[in-house]
Coordinates of C-alpha atoms in Angstrom, one line a residue:
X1423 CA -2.8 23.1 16.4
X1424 CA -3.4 23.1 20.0
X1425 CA -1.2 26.1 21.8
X1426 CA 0.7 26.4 24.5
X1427 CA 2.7 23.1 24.5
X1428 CA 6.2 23.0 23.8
X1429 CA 8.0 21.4 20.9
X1430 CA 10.0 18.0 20.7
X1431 CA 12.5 18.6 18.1
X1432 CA 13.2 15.3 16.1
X1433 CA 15.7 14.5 13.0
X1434 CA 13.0 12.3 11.3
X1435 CA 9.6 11.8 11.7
X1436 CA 8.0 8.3 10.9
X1437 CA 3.9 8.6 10.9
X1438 CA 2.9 4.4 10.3
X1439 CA 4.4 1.6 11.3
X1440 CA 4.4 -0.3 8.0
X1441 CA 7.1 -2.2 6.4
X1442 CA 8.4 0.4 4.9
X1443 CA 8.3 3.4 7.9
X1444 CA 8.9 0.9 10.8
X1445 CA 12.1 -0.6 8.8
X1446 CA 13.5 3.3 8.1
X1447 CA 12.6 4.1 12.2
X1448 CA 14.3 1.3 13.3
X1449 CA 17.2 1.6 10.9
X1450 CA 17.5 5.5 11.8
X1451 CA 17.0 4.5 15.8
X1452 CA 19.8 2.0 15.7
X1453 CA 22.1 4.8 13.7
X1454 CA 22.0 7.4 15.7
X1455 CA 19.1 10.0 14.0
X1456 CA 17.1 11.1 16.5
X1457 CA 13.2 9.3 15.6
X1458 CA 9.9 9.6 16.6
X1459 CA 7.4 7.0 15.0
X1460 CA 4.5 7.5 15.2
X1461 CA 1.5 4.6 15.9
X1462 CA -1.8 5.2 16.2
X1463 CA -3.3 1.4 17.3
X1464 CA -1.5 -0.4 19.7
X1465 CA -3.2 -3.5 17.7
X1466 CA -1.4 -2.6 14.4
X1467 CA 2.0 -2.5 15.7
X1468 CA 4.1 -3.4 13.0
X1469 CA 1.6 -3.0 10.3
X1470 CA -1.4 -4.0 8.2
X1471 CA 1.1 -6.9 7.1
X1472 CA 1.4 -8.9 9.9
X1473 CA -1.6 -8.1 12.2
X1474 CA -4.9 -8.0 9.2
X1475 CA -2.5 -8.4 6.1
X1476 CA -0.2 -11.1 4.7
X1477 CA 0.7 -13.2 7.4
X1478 CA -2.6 -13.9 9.4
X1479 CA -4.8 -14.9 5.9
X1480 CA -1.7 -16.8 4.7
X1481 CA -1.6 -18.7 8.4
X1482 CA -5.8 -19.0 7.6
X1483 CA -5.0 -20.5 4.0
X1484 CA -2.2 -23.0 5.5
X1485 CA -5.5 -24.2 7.8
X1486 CA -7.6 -24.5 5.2
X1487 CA -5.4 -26.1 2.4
X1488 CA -5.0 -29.1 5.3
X1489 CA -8.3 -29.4 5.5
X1490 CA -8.3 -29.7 1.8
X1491 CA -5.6 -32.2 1.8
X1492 CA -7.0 -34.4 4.2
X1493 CA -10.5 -34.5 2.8
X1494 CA -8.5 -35.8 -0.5
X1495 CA -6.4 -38.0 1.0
X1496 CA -8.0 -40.8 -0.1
X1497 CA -6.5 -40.1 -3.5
X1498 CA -3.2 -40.3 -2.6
X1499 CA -3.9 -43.7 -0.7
X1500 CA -4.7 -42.5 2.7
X1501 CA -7.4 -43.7 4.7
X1502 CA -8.9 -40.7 7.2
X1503 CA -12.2 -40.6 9.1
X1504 CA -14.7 -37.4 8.7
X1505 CA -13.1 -33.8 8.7
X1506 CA -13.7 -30.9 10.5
X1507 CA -12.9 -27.3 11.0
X1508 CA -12.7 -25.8 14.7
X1509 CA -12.9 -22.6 14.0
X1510 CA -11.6 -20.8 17.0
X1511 CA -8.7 -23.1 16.9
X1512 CA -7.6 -22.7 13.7
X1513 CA -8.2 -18.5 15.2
X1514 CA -5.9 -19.1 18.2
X1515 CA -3.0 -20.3 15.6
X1516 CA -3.2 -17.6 13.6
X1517 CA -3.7 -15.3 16.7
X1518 CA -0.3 -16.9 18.2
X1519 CA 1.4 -16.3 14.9
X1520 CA 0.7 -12.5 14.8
X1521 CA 0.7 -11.8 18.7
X1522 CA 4.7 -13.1 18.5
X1523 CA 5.5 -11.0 15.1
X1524 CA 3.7 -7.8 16.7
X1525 CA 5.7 -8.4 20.1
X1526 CA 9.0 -8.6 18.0
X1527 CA 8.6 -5.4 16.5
X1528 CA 7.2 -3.7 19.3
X1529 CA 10.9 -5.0 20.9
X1530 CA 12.3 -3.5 18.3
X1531 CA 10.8 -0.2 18.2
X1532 CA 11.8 0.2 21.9
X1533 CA 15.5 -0.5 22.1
X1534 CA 16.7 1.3 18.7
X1535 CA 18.9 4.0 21.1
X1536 CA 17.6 7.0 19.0
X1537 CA 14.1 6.2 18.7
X1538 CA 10.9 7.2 20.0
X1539 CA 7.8 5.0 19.6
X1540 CA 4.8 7.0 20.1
X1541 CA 1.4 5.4 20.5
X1542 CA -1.2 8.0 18.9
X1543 CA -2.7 9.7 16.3
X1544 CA -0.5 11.8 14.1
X1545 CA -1.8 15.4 12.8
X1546 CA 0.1 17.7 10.6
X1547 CA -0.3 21.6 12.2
X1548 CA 2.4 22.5 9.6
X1549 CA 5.0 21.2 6.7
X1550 CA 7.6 20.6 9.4
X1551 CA 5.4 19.7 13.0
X1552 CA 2.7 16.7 13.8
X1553 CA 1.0 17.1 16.8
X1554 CA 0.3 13.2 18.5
X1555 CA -3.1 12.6 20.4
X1556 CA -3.0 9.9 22.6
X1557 CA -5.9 7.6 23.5
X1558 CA -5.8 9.4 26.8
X1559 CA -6.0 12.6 25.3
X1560 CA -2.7 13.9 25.7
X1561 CA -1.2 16.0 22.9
X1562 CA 2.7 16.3 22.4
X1563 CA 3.8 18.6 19.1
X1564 CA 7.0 17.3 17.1
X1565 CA 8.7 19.0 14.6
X1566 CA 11.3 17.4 11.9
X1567 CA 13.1 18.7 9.1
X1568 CA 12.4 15.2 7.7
X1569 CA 9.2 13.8 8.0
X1570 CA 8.0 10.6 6.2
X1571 CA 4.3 9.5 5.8
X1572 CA 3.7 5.2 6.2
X1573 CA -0.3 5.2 6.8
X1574 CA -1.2 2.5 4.8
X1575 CA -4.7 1.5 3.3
X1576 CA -7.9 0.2 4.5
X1577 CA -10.9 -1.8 3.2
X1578 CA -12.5 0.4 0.3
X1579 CA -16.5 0.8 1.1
X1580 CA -18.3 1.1 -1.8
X1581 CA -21.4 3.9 -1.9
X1582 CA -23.7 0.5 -2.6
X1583 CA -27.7 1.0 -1.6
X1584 CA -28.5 -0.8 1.2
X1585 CA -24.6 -1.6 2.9
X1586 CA -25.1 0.3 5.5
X1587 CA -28.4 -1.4 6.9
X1588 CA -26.6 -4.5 7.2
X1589 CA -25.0 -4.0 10.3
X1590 CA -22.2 -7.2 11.0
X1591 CA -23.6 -9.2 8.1
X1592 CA -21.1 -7.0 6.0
X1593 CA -17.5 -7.5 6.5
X1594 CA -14.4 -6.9 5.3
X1595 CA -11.0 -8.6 5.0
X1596 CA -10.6 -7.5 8.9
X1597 CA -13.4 -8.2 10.0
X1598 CA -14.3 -11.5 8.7
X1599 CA -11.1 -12.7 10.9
X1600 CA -12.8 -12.4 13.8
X1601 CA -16.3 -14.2 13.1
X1602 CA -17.4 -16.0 16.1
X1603 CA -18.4 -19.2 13.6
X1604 CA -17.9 -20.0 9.9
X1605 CA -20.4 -18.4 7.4
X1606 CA -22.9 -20.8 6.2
X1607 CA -22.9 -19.3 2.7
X1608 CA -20.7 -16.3 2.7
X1609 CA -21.3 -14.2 -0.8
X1610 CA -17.7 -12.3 -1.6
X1611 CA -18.2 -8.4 -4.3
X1612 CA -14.6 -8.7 -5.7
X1613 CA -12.5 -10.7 -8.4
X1614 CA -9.1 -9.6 -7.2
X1615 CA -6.3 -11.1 -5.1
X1616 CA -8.4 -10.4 -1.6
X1617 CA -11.6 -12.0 -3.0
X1618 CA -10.1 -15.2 -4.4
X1619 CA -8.1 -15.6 -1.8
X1620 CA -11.1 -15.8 1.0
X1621 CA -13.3 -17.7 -1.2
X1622 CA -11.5 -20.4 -1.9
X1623 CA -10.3 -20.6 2.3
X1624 CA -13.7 -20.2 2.9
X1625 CA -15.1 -23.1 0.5
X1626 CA -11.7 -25.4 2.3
X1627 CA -13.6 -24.3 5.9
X1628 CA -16.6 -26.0 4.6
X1629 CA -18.7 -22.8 3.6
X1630 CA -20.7 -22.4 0.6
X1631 CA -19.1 -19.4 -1.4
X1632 CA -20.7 -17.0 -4.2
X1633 CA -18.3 -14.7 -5.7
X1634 CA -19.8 -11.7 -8.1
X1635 CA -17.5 -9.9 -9.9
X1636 CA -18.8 -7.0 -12.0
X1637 CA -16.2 -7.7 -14.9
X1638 CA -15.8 -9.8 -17.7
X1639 CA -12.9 -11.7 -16.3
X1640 CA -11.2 -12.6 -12.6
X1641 CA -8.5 -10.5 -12.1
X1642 CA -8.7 -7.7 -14.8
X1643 CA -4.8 -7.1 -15.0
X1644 CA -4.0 -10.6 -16.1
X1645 CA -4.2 -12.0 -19.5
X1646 CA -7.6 -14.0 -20.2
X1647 CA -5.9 -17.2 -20.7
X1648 CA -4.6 -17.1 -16.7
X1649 CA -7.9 -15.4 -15.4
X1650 CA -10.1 -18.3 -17.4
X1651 CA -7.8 -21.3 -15.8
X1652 CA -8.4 -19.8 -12.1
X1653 CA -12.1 -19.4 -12.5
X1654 CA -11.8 -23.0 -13.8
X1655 CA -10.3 -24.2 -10.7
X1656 CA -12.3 -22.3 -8.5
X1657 CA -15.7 -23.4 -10.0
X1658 CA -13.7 -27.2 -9.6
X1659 CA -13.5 -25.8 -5.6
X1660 CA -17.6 -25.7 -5.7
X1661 CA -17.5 -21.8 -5.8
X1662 CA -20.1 -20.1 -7.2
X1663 CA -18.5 -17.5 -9.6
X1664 CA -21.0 -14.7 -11.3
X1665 CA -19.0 -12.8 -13.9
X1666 CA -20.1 -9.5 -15.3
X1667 CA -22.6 -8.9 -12.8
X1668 CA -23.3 -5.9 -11.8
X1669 CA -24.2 -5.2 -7.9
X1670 CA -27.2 -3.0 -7.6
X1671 CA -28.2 -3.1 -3.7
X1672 CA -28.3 -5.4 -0.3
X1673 CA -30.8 -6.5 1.3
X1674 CA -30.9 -7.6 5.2
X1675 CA -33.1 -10.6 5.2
X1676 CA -34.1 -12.7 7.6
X1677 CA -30.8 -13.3 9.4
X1678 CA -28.7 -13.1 5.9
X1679 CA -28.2 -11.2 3.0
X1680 CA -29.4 -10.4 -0.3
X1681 CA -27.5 -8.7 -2.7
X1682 CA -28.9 -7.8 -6.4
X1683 CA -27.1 -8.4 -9.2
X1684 CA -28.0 -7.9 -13.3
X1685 CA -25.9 -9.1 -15.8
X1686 CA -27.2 -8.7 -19.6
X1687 CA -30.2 -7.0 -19.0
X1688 CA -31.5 -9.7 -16.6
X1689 CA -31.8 -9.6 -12.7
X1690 CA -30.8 -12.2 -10.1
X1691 CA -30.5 -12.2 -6.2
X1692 CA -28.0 -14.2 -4.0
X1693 CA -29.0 -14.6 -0.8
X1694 CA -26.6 -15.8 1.6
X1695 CA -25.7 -15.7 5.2
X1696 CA -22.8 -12.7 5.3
X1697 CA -21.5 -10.5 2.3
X1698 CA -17.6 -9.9 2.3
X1699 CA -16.5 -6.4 0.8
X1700 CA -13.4 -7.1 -1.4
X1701 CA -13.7 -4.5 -3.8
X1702 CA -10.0 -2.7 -3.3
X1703 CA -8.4 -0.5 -0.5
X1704 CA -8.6 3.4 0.1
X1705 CA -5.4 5.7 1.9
X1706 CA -5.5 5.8 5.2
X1707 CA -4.8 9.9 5.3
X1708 CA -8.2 11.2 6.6
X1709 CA -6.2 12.3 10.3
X1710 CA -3.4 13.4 8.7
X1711 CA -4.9 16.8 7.8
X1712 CA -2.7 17.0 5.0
X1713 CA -3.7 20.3 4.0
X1714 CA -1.9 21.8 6.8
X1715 CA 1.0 20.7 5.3
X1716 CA 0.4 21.5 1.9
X1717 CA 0.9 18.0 0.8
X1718 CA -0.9 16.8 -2.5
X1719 CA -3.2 14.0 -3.1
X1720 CA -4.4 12.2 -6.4
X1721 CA -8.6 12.4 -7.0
X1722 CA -8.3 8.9 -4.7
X1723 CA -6.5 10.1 -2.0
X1724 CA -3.5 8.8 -2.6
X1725 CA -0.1 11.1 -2.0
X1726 CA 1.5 12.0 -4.9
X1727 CA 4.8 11.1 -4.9
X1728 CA 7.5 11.3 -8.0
X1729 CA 10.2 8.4 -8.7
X1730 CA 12.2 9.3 -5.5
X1731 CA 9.1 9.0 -3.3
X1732 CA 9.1 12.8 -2.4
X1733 CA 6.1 14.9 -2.2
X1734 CA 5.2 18.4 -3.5
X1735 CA 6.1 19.4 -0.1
X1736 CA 10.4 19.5 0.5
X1737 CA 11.1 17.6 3.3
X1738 CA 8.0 15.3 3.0
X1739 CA 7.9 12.1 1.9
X1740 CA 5.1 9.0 1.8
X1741 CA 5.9 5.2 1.0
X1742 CA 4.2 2.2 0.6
X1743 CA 0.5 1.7 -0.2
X1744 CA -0.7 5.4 1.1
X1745 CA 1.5 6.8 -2.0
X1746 CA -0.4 4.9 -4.9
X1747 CA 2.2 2.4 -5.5
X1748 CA 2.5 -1.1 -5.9
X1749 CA 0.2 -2.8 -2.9
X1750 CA 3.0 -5.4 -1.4
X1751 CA 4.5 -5.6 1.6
X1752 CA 8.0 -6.2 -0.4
X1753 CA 7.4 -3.1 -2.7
X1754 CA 7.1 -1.1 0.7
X1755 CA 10.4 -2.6 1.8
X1756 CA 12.2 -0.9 -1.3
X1757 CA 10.8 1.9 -0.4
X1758 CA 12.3 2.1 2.5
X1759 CA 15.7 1.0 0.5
X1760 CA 15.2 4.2 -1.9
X1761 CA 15.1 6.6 0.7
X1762 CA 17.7 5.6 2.6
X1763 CA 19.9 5.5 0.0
X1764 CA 18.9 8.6 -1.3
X1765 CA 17.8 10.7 1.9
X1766 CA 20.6 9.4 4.1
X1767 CA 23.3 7.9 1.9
X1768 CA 25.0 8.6 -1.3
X1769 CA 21.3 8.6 -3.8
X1770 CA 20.9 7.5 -7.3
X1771 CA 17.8 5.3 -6.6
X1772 CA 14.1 5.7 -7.6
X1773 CA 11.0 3.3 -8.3
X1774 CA 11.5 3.9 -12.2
X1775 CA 11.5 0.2 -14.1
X1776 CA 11.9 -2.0 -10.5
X1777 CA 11.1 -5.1 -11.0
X1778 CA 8.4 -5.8 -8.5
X1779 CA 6.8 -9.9 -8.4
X1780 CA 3.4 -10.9 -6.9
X1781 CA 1.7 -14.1 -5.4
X1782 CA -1.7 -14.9 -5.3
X1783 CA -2.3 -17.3 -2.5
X1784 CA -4.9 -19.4 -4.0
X1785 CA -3.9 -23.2 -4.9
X1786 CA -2.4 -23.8 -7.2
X1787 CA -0.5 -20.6 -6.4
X1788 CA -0.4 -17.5 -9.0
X1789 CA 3.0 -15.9 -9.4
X1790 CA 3.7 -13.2 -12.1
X1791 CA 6.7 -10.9 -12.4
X1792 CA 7.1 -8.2 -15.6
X1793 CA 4.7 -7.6 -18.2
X1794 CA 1.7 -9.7 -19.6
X1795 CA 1.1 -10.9 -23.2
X1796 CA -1.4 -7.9 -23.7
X1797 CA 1.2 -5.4 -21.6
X1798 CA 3.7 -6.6 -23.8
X1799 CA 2.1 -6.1 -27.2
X1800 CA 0.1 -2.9 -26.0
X1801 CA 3.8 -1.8 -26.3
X1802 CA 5.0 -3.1 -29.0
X1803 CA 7.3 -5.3 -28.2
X1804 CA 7.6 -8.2 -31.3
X1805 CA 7.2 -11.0 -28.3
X1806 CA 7.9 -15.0 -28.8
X1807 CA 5.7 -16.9 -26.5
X1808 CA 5.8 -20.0 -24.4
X1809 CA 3.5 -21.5 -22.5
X1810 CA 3.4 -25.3 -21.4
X1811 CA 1.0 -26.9 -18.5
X1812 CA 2.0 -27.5 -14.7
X1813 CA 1.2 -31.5 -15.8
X1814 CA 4.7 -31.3 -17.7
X1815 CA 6.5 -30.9 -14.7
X1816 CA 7.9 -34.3 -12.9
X1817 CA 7.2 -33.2 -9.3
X1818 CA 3.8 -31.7 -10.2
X1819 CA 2.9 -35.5 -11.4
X1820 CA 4.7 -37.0 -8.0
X1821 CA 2.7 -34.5 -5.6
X1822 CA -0.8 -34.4 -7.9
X1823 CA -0.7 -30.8 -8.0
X1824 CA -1.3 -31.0 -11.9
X1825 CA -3.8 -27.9 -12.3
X1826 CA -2.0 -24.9 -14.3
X1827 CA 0.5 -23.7 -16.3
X1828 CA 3.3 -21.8 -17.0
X1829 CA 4.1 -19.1 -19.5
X1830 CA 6.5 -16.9 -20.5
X1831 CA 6.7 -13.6 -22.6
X1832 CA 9.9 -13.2 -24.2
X1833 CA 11.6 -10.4 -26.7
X1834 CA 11.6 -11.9 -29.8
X1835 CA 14.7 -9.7 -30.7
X1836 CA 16.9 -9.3 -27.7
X1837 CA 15.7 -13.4 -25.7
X1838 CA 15.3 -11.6 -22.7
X1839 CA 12.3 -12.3 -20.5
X1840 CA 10.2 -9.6 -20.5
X1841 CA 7.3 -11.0 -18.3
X1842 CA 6.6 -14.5 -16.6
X1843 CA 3.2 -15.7 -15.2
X1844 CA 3.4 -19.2 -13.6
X1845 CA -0.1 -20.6 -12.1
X1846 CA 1.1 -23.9 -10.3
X1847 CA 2.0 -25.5 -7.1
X1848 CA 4.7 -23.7 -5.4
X1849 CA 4.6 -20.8 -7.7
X1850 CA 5.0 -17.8 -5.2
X1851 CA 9.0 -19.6 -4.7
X1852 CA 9.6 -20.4 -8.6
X1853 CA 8.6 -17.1 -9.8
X1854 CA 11.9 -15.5 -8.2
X1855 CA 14.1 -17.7 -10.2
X1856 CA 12.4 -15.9 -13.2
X1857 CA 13.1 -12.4 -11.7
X1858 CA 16.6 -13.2 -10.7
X1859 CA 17.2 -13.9 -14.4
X1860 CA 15.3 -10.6 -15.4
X1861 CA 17.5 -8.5 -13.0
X1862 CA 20.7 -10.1 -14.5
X1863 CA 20.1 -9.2 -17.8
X1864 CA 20.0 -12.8 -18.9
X1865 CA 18.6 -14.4 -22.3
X1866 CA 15.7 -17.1 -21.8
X1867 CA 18.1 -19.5 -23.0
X1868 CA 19.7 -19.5 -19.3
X1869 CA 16.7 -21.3 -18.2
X1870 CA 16.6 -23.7 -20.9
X1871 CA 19.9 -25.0 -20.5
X1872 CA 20.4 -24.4 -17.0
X1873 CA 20.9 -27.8 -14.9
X1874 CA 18.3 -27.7 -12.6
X1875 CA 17.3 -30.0 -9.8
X1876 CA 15.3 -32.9 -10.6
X1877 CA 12.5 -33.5 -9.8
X1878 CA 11.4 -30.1 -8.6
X1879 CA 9.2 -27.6 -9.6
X1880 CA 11.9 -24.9 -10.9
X1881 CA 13.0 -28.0 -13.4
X1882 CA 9.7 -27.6 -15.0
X1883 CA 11.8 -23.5 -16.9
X1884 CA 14.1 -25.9 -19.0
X1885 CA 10.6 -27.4 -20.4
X1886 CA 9.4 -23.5 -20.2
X1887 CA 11.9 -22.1 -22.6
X1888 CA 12.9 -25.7 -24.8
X1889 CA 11.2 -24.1 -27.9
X1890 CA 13.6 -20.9 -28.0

């Protein structure tokens, strides 16, 4: 702690300007609690969300997905000329989307009434002070009887031989935003939602794509049946996908990359023109200096938090991803619902059974809310199944978005849903339908006989749930 400068004596302390902190800063600014939060990149105002997150790759994947549809257009009757990707335009859309977001929530960071937004890094000196260095160098200490920790991840970097000889050949999920061109061949380590997500944009661009995945299956969490059907539409995208391959070092060659793979015994190498990391994200928590404060982390780095979101430490509390929890944008927004309820209102709320959905933004969309088949029989639930293809649907036949299917894992003894995966166009919207019906207690038989809009996509739950 650096001496001899006075203290600025705060109600609450917000370190991270995520969806959850930012939302609790602004909500405490605008209500009269005395705030500091506390940013340390004036590039990541507002969050990992809307500046390197969710918004700028989904703008990306709207680009790419035209490109897509206009190369196909032929199918659909429509007569178009060659197609090409400018690059740097489709990087000043993007760019315009997340300069406007960032500038609304800097706005709103500097007119709550009770809040201070502070540009610098945050340092714990104690359980109750933070001491803020600015880029400039100039330190302020705060202190806070309330003090809530919003740091966010990063890009994981695996300990792989040879990674860090590759210099700007190796990129992550931020970084390959800002490639000056496309990647000729651009080789992706990673099965999971970041991985798909690039490859398949990448492939729409017009680059070749390799994917290696040291498991047996895409996306390890889902039941084989759904991981199967998206490798099958990737490999239908002209991706490259190397399952159960293990990565055992990179190679700069040339002006590429070579990365080493074996898989059964036997050896291969992929050589391509830039390697995309996309192997998970680590805490953002090394400036923190948690120690000072006493506050706990897991054997990843995580900070342990229990169902109210509270530290070891009293007084201390860390939400969204830097706490271990679910990695969306809208589970950090509940965060920020729990402790506001519970630290500044009435209580009674935790993260214990919330029912939290997720999209994949590959096309056909996944969508998947509750438990999987192998969840749900790993806890022995006696489960009815249903499961029918995305072709069923009306609307799917009308727009030719056909790939997929939709499935459903109710309890055979109660009818209520007790998981939903849907891989099909416009699944990201339909799967809330399913959770609404989840939340509200209701049996799968609401779905079957609800009247739903024809010809939509949501029409295609009464075909869902017409065997129960």
């Amino acid at each position: 702690m650096s001496t001899n400068i006075p203290s600025e004596r705060y109600e609450a302390i917000v370190i991270g300007g995520g969806k959850g902190g930012k939302t609790l800063a602004v909500y405490l600014g605008n209500h009269g609690v005395k705030t500091a939060l506390i940013e340390r990149d004036a590039a990541m105002i507002g969050g990992t969300c809307i500046n390197v997150g969710c918004i700028p790759t989904k703008a990306f994947i709207a680009s790419a997905r035209l490109a897509h549809a206009v190369r196909n257009a032929g199918e659909y009757g429509i007569r178009t000329g060659e197609v090409s990707v400018d690059w740097p335009a489709v990087q000043k859309r993007v760019d315009s989307v997340v300069t406007a977001l960032r500038a609304m929530n800097h706005r709103n960071f500097t007119t709550a009434p009770a809040l201070d937004f502070i540009l610098g890094t945050g340092t714990f000196s104690g359980p109750n002070t933070v001491e803020v260095r600015a880029a400039d160098g100039a330190v302020r200490q705060l202190t806070a009887d309330k003090i809530f920790i919003n740091t966010g991840t990063r890009p994981a970097i695996p300990n792989l031989p040879g990674l860090a000889d590759l210099g700007p050949l190796a990129l992550t999920s931020n970084t390959i935003q800002r490639l000056d061109a496309l990647p000729e061949h651009l080789v992706i380590l990673g099965g999971g939602y970041i991985a798909l997500e690039f490859a398949q944009m990448f492939r729409r661009f017009g680059s070749r794509v390799t994917l290696i995945e040291r498991g047996p299956q895409l996306l390890a969490r889902e039941d084989a049946d759904v991981a199967d059907e998206v490798a099958k539409i990737l490999r239908g995208d002209g991706i490259d996908l190397r399952l159960d391959a293990r990565v055992e070092r990179v190679e700069k060659q040339g002006g590429g990359v070579t990365v080493v793979t074996t898989s059964n015994g036997n050896a291969a190498e992929i050589t391509g023109s830039h390697l995309l990391i996309a192997l998970g994200r680590s805490p953002v928590t090394e400036d923190l200096n948690l120690s000072a404060a006493g506050v706990e982390t897991d054997a990843h780095g995580f900070i342990k938090v229990n169902e109210r979101l509270e530290t070891n430490i009293p007084g201390i509390w860390a939400i969204g991803d830097v706490n271990g929890g679910p990695q969306f944008t809208h589970a950090s927004l509940d965060d920020y619902r729990i402790l506001k309820t519970n630290v500044f209102g009435p209580g009674g709320r935790t993260t214990t059974d919330r029912l939290i959905p997720f999209s994949l933004f590959i096309e056909p969309e996944l969508a998947r809310v509750g438990l999987t088949e192998k969840d749900a029989r790993a806890r022995g639930y006696e489960i009815r199944l249903a499961k029918v293809p995305a072709a069923v649907i009306p609307r799917a036949r009308t727009t030719g978005y056909t790939a997929g299917f939709m499935k459903a894992v109710v309890d055979a003894k109660t009818q209520r849903i007790l998981g939903c995966t849907l891989l099909a166009a416009e699944a990201g919207e339909m799967i809330s339908t399913v959770q609404m019906a989840m939340v509200a207690g209701l049996p799968c038989t609401a779905l079957r006989d609800a009247v739903l809009t024809h010809p939509t996509m949501t029409e295609g739950f009464n075909n869902l749930f017409a065997n129960f």
